[in-house]
Coordinates of C-alpha atoms in Angstrom, one line a residue:
M2 CA -12.0 3.3 5.5
H3 CA -12.5 1.9 9.0
L4 CA -9.7 -0.5 9.9
H5 CA -9.9 -2.6 13.1
I6 CA -6.8 -4.3 14.0
L7 CA -6.4 -7.3 16.3
G8 CA -3.1 -7.7 18.3
I9 CA -2.8 -4.0 17.8
C10 CA -0.1 -3.4 20.4
G11 CA 2.4 -6.0 18.9
T12 CA 5.3 -4.2 17.4
F13 CA 4.4 -5.1 13.8
M14 CA 0.8 -4.4 14.2
G15 CA 1.1 -1.2 16.0
S16 CA 3.4 0.1 13.3
L17 CA 0.9 -1.0 10.7
A18 CA -1.9 1.1 12.8
L19 CA 0.5 4.2 12.4
L20 CA 0.7 3.6 8.7
A21 CA -3.0 3.3 8.2
R22 CA -3.5 6.3 10.4
E23 CA -1.0 8.4 8.3
A24 CA -2.7 7.3 5.1
G25 CA -6.0 8.7 6.1
H26 CA -7.9 5.6 7.6
R27 CA -9.9 5.6 10.8
V28 CA -8.0 3.0 12.9
S29 CA -9.1 1.2 16.1
G30 CA -7.9 -2.0 17.6
S31 CA -8.0 -4.5 20.4
D32 CA -5.4 -6.3 22.4
A33 CA -4.4 -7.9 25.7
G34 CA -1.5 -7.0 27.8
V35 CA -1.0 -3.6 26.6
Y36 CA 2.4 -1.8 27.5
P37 CA 4.8 0.9 26.1
P38 CA 6.3 1.9 24.0
M39 CA 3.7 0.7 21.6
S40 CA 0.7 1.9 23.4
T41 CA 2.0 5.3 24.1
Q42 CA 2.8 5.6 20.3
L43 CA -0.8 4.7 19.6
E44 CA -2.6 7.0 22.0
Q45 CA -0.5 9.8 20.8
A46 CA -1.6 9.0 17.3
G47 CA -5.3 9.1 18.4
I48 CA -5.9 5.5 17.8
V49 CA -8.6 4.0 20.1
L50 CA -7.4 1.0 21.8
T51 CA -9.6 -1.6 23.6
E52 CA -8.2 -3.8 26.3
G53 CA -9.1 -7.3 25.8
F54 CA -10.9 -9.3 23.0
A55 CA -14.7 -9.4 22.5
A56 CA -17.2 -9.6 19.5
E57 CA -18.5 -6.3 20.8
N58 CA -15.3 -4.5 19.9
L59 CA -16.6 -5.1 16.1
E60 CA -19.5 -2.9 16.7
P61 CA -20.2 -1.0 14.4
A62 CA -18.7 -3.4 11.8
P63 CA -15.3 -2.1 10.5
D64 CA -14.7 -2.0 6.7
L65 CA -11.8 -4.4 7.2
V66 CA -10.3 -6.3 10.0
V67 CA -6.7 -6.8 9.9
I68 CA -5.6 -9.9 12.3
G69 CA -2.3 -10.3 13.8
N70 CA -0.3 -13.5 14.0
A71 CA -0.6 -13.8 17.8
L72 CA -4.5 -14.3 17.2
S73 CA -5.8 -17.9 16.8
R74 CA -9.0 -19.7 16.2
G75 CA -10.9 -19.6 19.6
N76 CA -10.3 -16.2 20.2
P77 CA -13.6 -14.6 20.8
E78 CA -12.9 -11.6 18.3
V79 CA -11.7 -13.8 15.6
E80 CA -14.6 -16.0 15.9
A81 CA -16.8 -13.1 15.5
V82 CA -15.2 -12.1 12.5
L83 CA -15.6 -15.5 10.8
D84 CA -19.3 -15.9 12.0
R85 CA -20.2 -12.6 10.6
G86 CA -18.4 -12.7 7.3
L87 CA -16.5 -9.6 7.9
P88 CA -13.6 -8.9 5.4
Y89 CA -10.2 -9.7 6.8
V90 CA -6.4 -9.9 5.9
S91 CA -3.4 -10.5 7.7
G92 CA -1.0 -7.5 8.5
P93 CA 1.7 -8.5 6.0
Q94 CA -0.8 -8.7 3.2
W95 CA -2.4 -5.3 3.9
L96 CA 1.2 -3.7 4.0
A97 CA 2.0 -5.4 0.7
E98 CA -1.2 -4.3 -1.0
H99 CA -1.6 -0.7 0.5
V100 CA 1.9 0.6 1.3
L101 CA 4.7 -1.2 -0.6
P102 CA 3.4 -1.0 -4.3
G103 CA 5.6 1.2 -6.2
R104 CA 8.3 1.5 -3.5
R105 CA 12.0 0.5 -3.5
V106 CA 11.6 -1.8 -0.7
I107 CA 14.5 -2.8 1.5
A108 CA 13.7 -5.9 3.7
V109 CA 16.0 -6.6 6.6
A110 CA 15.9 -10.2 7.8
G111 CA 17.9 -12.3 10.3
T112 CA 17.5 -14.2 13.6
H113 CA 19.0 -11.0 15.5
G114 CA 19.6 -7.4 14.7
K115 CA 16.8 -6.7 12.6
T116 CA 15.5 -3.6 14.5
T117 CA 18.8 -2.0 14.8
T118 CA 19.7 -2.8 11.2
A119 CA 16.5 -1.6 9.7
S120 CA 16.7 1.6 12.2
L121 CA 20.2 2.3 11.0
T122 CA 19.3 1.8 7.3
A123 CA 16.2 4.3 7.7
W124 CA 18.5 6.8 9.5
L125 CA 21.3 6.6 6.8
L126 CA 18.6 7.4 4.1
E127 CA 17.0 10.2 6.2
A128 CA 20.3 11.7 6.8
A129 CA 20.9 11.6 3.0
G130 CA 17.8 13.8 2.4
L131 CA 15.7 10.8 0.9
A132 CA 12.8 10.8 3.4
P133 CA 12.3 7.2 3.4
G134 CA 9.2 5.2 4.9
F135 CA 9.7 2.6 7.3
L136 CA 8.1 -0.2 9.2
I137 CA 10.4 -1.3 12.2
G138 CA 9.8 -3.7 15.2
G139 CA 10.9 -0.9 17.7
V140 CA 11.1 2.7 18.2
P141 CA 14.0 4.2 16.5
R142 CA 15.0 7.3 18.6
N143 CA 16.1 9.3 15.5
F144 CA 12.6 9.2 14.4
G145 CA 10.4 8.8 17.5
V146 CA 8.0 6.6 15.9
S147 CA 8.1 2.9 14.7
A148 CA 6.6 3.6 11.2
R149 CA 6.0 6.3 8.7
L150 CA 5.1 6.5 5.1
G151 CA 7.8 8.8 4.0
V152 CA 7.9 10.4 0.6
A153 CA 5.9 8.5 -2.0
D154 CA 8.7 7.7 -4.3
A155 CA 11.4 7.2 -1.6
P156 CA 12.7 3.8 -0.5
F157 CA 10.7 1.8 2.2
V158 CA 12.6 0.1 4.9
V159 CA 10.7 -2.9 6.4
E160 CA 11.9 -5.2 9.2
A161 CA 11.5 -8.7 7.7
D162 CA 10.3 -11.3 10.2
E163 CA 10.5 -14.9 9.6
Y164 CA 7.6 -15.7 12.1
D165 CA 4.3 -16.9 10.3
T166 CA 1.9 -14.4 9.0
A167 CA -1.7 -15.4 10.5
F168 CA -3.6 -18.2 11.6
F169 CA -4.8 -18.6 8.0
D170 CA -1.4 -18.0 6.3
K171 CA 1.6 -20.0 7.8
R172 CA 4.0 -18.3 5.5
S173 CA 6.8 -16.4 6.9
K174 CA 5.7 -12.6 7.0
F175 CA 8.7 -11.6 4.8
V176 CA 7.6 -13.5 1.7
H177 CA 4.7 -10.8 1.3
Y178 CA 7.2 -7.8 0.8
R179 CA 9.1 -8.5 -2.4
P180 CA 12.0 -6.5 -1.8
E181 CA 14.4 -5.0 -4.3
I182 CA 17.0 -5.3 -1.8
A183 CA 17.3 -8.0 1.1
V184 CA 19.6 -7.9 4.0
L185 CA 20.3 -11.2 5.4
G186 CA 22.2 -10.6 8.5
N187 CA 22.4 -14.2 10.4
L188 CA 20.4 -17.3 10.8
E189 CA 20.1 -19.7 13.5
F190 CA 17.3 -21.7 15.2
D191 CA 14.4 -19.9 16.9
H192 CA 10.7 -19.9 17.1
A193 CA 10.6 -23.4 18.0
D194 CA 6.9 -23.0 18.4
I195 CA 6.4 -23.1 14.7
F196 CA 9.6 -24.4 13.2
P197 CA 10.7 -28.0 13.8
D198 CA 14.4 -27.3 13.1
L199 CA 16.8 -25.0 11.4
A200 CA 16.3 -26.4 7.8
A201 CA 12.6 -25.4 8.0
I202 CA 13.6 -21.7 8.7
E203 CA 16.3 -21.9 5.9
R204 CA 13.5 -22.9 3.5
Q205 CA 11.6 -19.9 4.5
F206 CA 14.6 -17.7 4.0
H207 CA 14.9 -19.3 0.5
H208 CA 11.2 -18.1 -0.2
L209 CA 12.4 -14.8 0.5
V210 CA 15.5 -14.9 -1.8
R211 CA 13.0 -16.2 -4.5
T212 CA 11.2 -13.0 -4.4
V213 CA 14.1 -10.6 -5.0
P214 CA 14.3 -9.6 -8.6
G215 CA 17.5 -10.1 -10.8
K216 CA 18.0 -6.2 -10.7
G217 CA 17.8 -6.2 -7.1
R218 CA 20.5 -6.8 -4.5
L219 CA 21.2 -9.5 -1.8
L220 CA 23.3 -8.2 1.0
V221 CA 24.5 -11.4 3.2
A222 CA 26.5 -11.4 6.2
D223 CA 29.8 -13.6 5.7
G224 CA 30.4 -16.4 8.3
E225 CA 27.0 -17.7 8.4
P226 CA 26.7 -21.3 7.3
A227 CA 23.0 -21.5 7.3
L228 CA 22.9 -18.4 5.0
E229 CA 25.3 -20.2 2.6
R230 CA 23.0 -23.2 2.6
V231 CA 20.0 -21.0 1.8
L232 CA 21.9 -19.5 -1.2
E233 CA 23.0 -22.9 -2.4
Q234 CA 19.2 -23.7 -3.0
G235 CA 19.3 -21.2 -5.6
R236 CA 19.8 -17.5 -6.4
W237 CA 18.9 -15.3 -9.3
T238 CA 20.2 -11.8 -7.7
P239 CA 23.7 -10.4 -7.3
V240 CA 25.1 -11.1 -3.9
E241 CA 27.3 -8.7 -1.9
R242 CA 28.7 -10.2 1.4
F243 CA 29.4 -8.1 4.2
G244 CA 31.5 -8.9 7.5
T245 CA 34.9 -9.5 8.6
A246 CA 36.1 -12.0 6.1
P247 CA 39.0 -10.5 4.0
D248 CA 37.3 -11.1 0.6
S249 CA 33.9 -9.5 1.5
A250 CA 32.7 -6.7 -0.5
W251 CA 31.8 -4.8 2.6
H252 CA 34.8 -5.4 4.9
L253 CA 34.7 -4.5 8.5
A254 CA 37.7 -4.0 10.5
L255 CA 37.5 -2.8 14.4
E256 CA 39.7 -0.1 15.4
R257 CA 38.7 -0.5 19.1
D258 CA 38.0 -3.6 20.9
D259 CA 34.5 -2.3 22.0
A260 CA 33.7 -1.5 18.4
S261 CA 32.8 2.0 19.0
R262 CA 35.5 2.9 16.2
F263 CA 35.7 0.7 13.0
R264 CA 36.8 0.9 9.3
V265 CA 34.6 -0.1 6.5
V266 CA 36.4 -1.1 3.0
H267 CA 34.1 -1.2 0.0
R268 CA 35.4 -3.3 -2.7
R269 CA 33.6 -2.3 -5.9
D270 CA 32.8 -4.4 -8.8
D271 CA 35.2 -2.2 -11.0
G272 CA 38.1 -3.2 -8.8
G273 CA 38.4 0.0 -6.8
E274 CA 38.0 0.6 -3.2
E275 CA 36.3 3.1 -0.8
V276 CA 37.2 3.5 2.6
A277 CA 35.5 5.1 5.8
L278 CA 36.3 5.5 9.4
V279 CA 33.1 5.3 11.9
D280 CA 33.3 6.9 15.4
W281 CA 29.9 6.4 17.0
S282 CA 28.2 5.9 20.4
L283 CA 27.4 2.1 20.1
S284 CA 29.4 -0.7 21.3
G285 CA 29.6 -4.4 20.4
A286 CA 31.0 -6.0 17.3
Y287 CA 27.6 -7.1 16.3
N288 CA 26.4 -3.4 16.2
A289 CA 29.3 -2.7 13.7
R290 CA 28.4 -5.5 11.6
N291 CA 24.6 -4.2 11.6
A292 CA 26.1 -0.8 10.6
V293 CA 28.1 -2.2 7.7
A294 CA 24.9 -4.1 6.5
A295 CA 23.1 -0.5 6.7
L296 CA 25.8 1.1 4.9
A297 CA 25.7 -1.3 2.1
A298 CA 21.7 -1.1 1.8
A299 CA 22.1 2.9 1.8
H300 CA 24.6 2.7 -0.9
A301 CA 22.6 0.5 -3.1
C302 CA 20.0 3.5 -2.8
G303 CA 22.7 6.0 -3.6
V304 CA 24.1 7.1 -0.3
S305 CA 27.9 7.6 -0.4
L306 CA 29.8 5.7 2.0
A307 CA 31.4 8.8 3.3
D308 CA 28.1 10.5 3.9
G309 CA 26.7 7.2 5.5
A310 CA 29.6 6.8 8.0
E311 CA 29.2 10.5 8.8
A312 CA 25.5 9.9 9.8
L313 CA 26.5 6.8 11.8
A314 CA 27.9 9.4 14.5
R315 CA 24.5 10.8 15.1
F316 CA 22.7 7.5 15.3
A317 CA 20.6 6.7 18.5
T318 CA 19.8 3.2 19.2
P319 CA 16.2 2.1 19.1
R320 CA 14.2 1.9 22.2
R321 CA 15.0 -1.1 24.1
R322 CA 18.2 -2.0 22.4
Q323 CA 21.0 -0.9 25.2
E324 CA 18.5 1.7 26.1
L325 CA 19.6 3.5 29.4
R326 CA 16.4 4.0 31.0
G327 CA 18.0 5.9 34.2
E328 CA 20.6 6.3 36.6
V329 CA 20.6 6.6 40.3
A330 CA 23.9 7.3 42.4
G331 CA 26.0 6.0 39.6
I332 CA 23.9 2.7 39.1
Q333 CA 22.8 2.5 35.6
V334 CA 19.5 0.6 34.6
I335 CA 19.5 -0.6 30.8
D336 CA 16.8 -2.0 28.9
D337 CA 17.4 -4.5 26.1
F338 CA 15.1 -6.7 24.0
A339 CA 17.6 -9.8 23.9
H340 CA 15.8 -13.1 24.7
H341 CA 17.7 -15.5 22.6
P342 CA 20.9 -17.0 24.2
T343 CA 23.0 -15.5 21.2
A344 CA 21.4 -12.1 21.7
I345 CA 21.8 -12.2 25.5
A346 CA 25.5 -13.2 25.0
A347 CA 26.2 -10.3 22.3
T348 CA 24.4 -7.7 24.6
L349 CA 26.5 -8.4 27.5
G350 CA 29.8 -9.0 25.5
G351 CA 29.2 -5.6 23.9
L352 CA 28.6 -3.8 27.3
R353 CA 31.5 -5.7 28.8
A354 CA 33.8 -4.4 26.0
S355 CA 32.8 -0.7 26.7
A356 CA 34.8 1.6 28.5
R357 CA 32.6 2.0 31.5
Q358 CA 34.0 0.1 34.5
G359 CA 31.8 -1.6 37.3
R360 CA 29.9 -4.7 37.5
L361 CA 27.3 -6.2 34.9
L362 CA 24.2 -7.7 36.5
A363 CA 22.2 -9.5 34.1
V364 CA 18.5 -9.5 34.8
I365 CA 16.5 -11.9 32.5
E366 CA 13.0 -13.0 31.7
P367 CA 13.1 -15.9 29.4
R368 CA 9.6 -15.4 28.3
S369 CA 9.7 -16.0 24.4
N370 CA 7.7 -19.0 22.9
T371 CA 11.1 -20.6 22.3
M372 CA 12.2 -20.3 25.8
R373 CA 8.9 -21.4 27.3
L374 CA 9.4 -24.8 25.3
G375 CA 12.9 -25.0 26.8
T376 CA 14.3 -25.7 23.3
L377 CA 17.6 -23.6 24.1
R378 CA 17.9 -23.9 27.6
E379 CA 21.0 -25.5 27.6
R380 CA 22.6 -22.5 26.0
L381 CA 21.4 -20.1 28.6
A382 CA 23.9 -20.8 31.1
G383 CA 26.8 -19.8 28.8
S384 CA 25.0 -16.8 27.5
V385 CA 25.8 -14.8 30.8
A386 CA 29.6 -15.6 30.8
D387 CA 30.2 -11.9 30.6
A388 CA 28.0 -10.9 33.6
D389 CA 29.2 -10.6 37.2
A390 CA 25.8 -11.8 38.3
A391 CA 22.7 -13.3 36.8
Y392 CA 19.2 -12.8 38.1
W393 CA 16.6 -14.8 36.6
Y394 CA 12.8 -14.4 36.6
Q395 CA 10.7 -17.5 36.2
P396 CA 7.5 -16.1 34.6
A397 CA 4.1 -17.8 34.7
G398 CA 3.9 -20.4 31.9
L399 CA 7.5 -21.5 32.0
D400 CA 7.0 -25.1 32.7
W401 CA 10.8 -25.8 33.5
T402 CA 12.9 -24.6 36.4
L403 CA 15.7 -21.9 35.9
A404 CA 17.7 -23.6 38.8
P405 CA 19.9 -25.7 36.8
V406 CA 20.9 -22.7 34.5
V407 CA 21.9 -20.9 37.6
E408 CA 24.0 -23.6 38.8
A409 CA 25.6 -24.3 35.6
S410 CA 26.2 -20.6 34.9
G411 CA 28.5 -20.3 38.0
R412 CA 27.3 -16.6 38.5
P413 CA 25.8 -15.5 41.8
G414 CA 22.2 -14.1 41.5
G415 CA 19.3 -16.5 41.7
V416 CA 16.0 -17.4 40.4
F417 CA 12.9 -15.2 41.6
D418 CA 9.2 -16.0 40.8
D419 CA 8.1 -12.7 42.6
L420 CA 8.9 -9.2 40.8
D421 CA 9.1 -7.4 44.1
G422 CA 11.4 -9.8 45.6
L423 CA 13.7 -9.8 42.4
V424 CA 13.6 -5.9 42.6
A425 CA 14.6 -5.9 46.2
A426 CA 17.4 -8.4 45.8
L427 CA 18.7 -6.3 43.0
V428 CA 18.5 -3.0 45.0
A429 CA 20.3 -4.6 48.0
E430 CA 23.2 -5.9 45.8
A431 CA 23.7 -2.9 43.5
R432 CA 26.3 -0.3 44.3
P433 CA 27.7 2.6 42.4
G434 CA 29.3 1.9 39.0
D435 CA 27.2 -1.1 38.4
R436 CA 25.0 -1.8 35.3
L437 CA 21.6 -3.6 35.8
V438 CA 20.9 -4.9 32.2
V439 CA 17.3 -6.0 32.0
M440 CA 16.7 -8.4 29.1
S441 CA 13.1 -9.4 28.2
N442 CA 10.9 -9.3 24.9
G443 CA 7.9 -8.3 27.1
G444 CA 7.1 -5.6 29.5
F445 CA 8.7 -7.5 32.5
G446 CA 6.1 -6.1 34.8
G447 CA 7.4 -2.5 34.5
I448 CA 10.5 -3.7 36.2
H449 CA 12.7 -0.7 34.9
E450 CA 10.5 1.8 36.8
K451 CA 10.4 -0.2 39.9
L452 CA 14.0 -0.6 39.9
L453 CA 14.8 3.2 39.4
A454 CA 12.1 4.1 42.0
A455 CA 13.5 1.6 44.6
L456 CA 17.2 2.7 43.8
E457 CA 16.2 6.2 44.6
V458 CA 14.8 5.5 47.9
A459 CA 17.8 3.1 49.0
H460 CA 20.7 5.4 47.3
G461 CA 19.3 8.7 46.1
G462 CA 19.2 10.3 49.5

């Protein structure tokens, strides 16, 4: 079957393309704004990409068109699909109908940390020899790809996004997956372009809860009022909580301030306890919390706590999650997907707590739909409290100025609307021992490579 995917370079749709290709389908796709790592993955898989959307991309007619949620009415390729009467589905629907049936699905949901937690879960299952399938909104470095089918009867881990499904299906993506195990990591307001308030997102999370069978499991983070409100709407599945609360079934206790060493206590239903100590390369309490969620999910699939804790020592962060892109003269360039104030603060806080000395220079592009609307802009200044300086990029389409954010933050740096000017300012400021932490949910104009090249010229000689 020939599948043509609209919006193929999105993290979800690109991963879907890899699964379809692995399943033996002929896959093509089109998109605008193509950038790594997804474009690289697709090219390596032999999938034909077309830059831009046009009716001609549908010739000859594919057997099925899979339409991403970034595509709307008025898009020329969408209009051609409708006018010609071509069969089409959403990505989540295709996944639910062609990959997930018969699989033990683990859905990882939450406002933040989905990619890391899903990657951790898949890795723990892999290390235990279960050969899981997965679809993750990033590239786990332990696997090198963002999606694979895995063994047919093995668990399947899916990053479960609350964003809407398609222009013709406004439900959250995750209602399609019907998991046996659902991880609910956190919940706060985001996606202001489609949700009017937090209560609207809580309703969507409850739709997910409704799909988990009674024989399944809900793994829910403690200390999250919004998740408690979700559960208060009704639940039909056993709940296990994880986090730092003393009475949680999966209790986390940090052994080091940077969370590079922590203890996990699993309190079983029979009254017994299991304890494991984890030493790993990641930092940040939020990452330790993600790891405990993954340990609980893997345990539900038969992986012992001891084996899971040992495997965490060999976990590599996904691409674009505190990923070191390069180092010149002791100056590190770190890439991170953080784009929400909570995630920005967590990333900087985790790096600040790590053992490495030197300054943290935050480099931020607020380009998400929520940021463009300015919904959370009052929280941006406080999000860089752990940075020594903050450099902000004002992208095209951001209709409000970042200048008040800079002033309120009290951090040196500034606002730039020219990428070359931003790079020049960072290179002039940087000195050995500094970490330049680049945070964006987009390609950011290839700033990482530009920074490393300019640093090499200025400091590498």
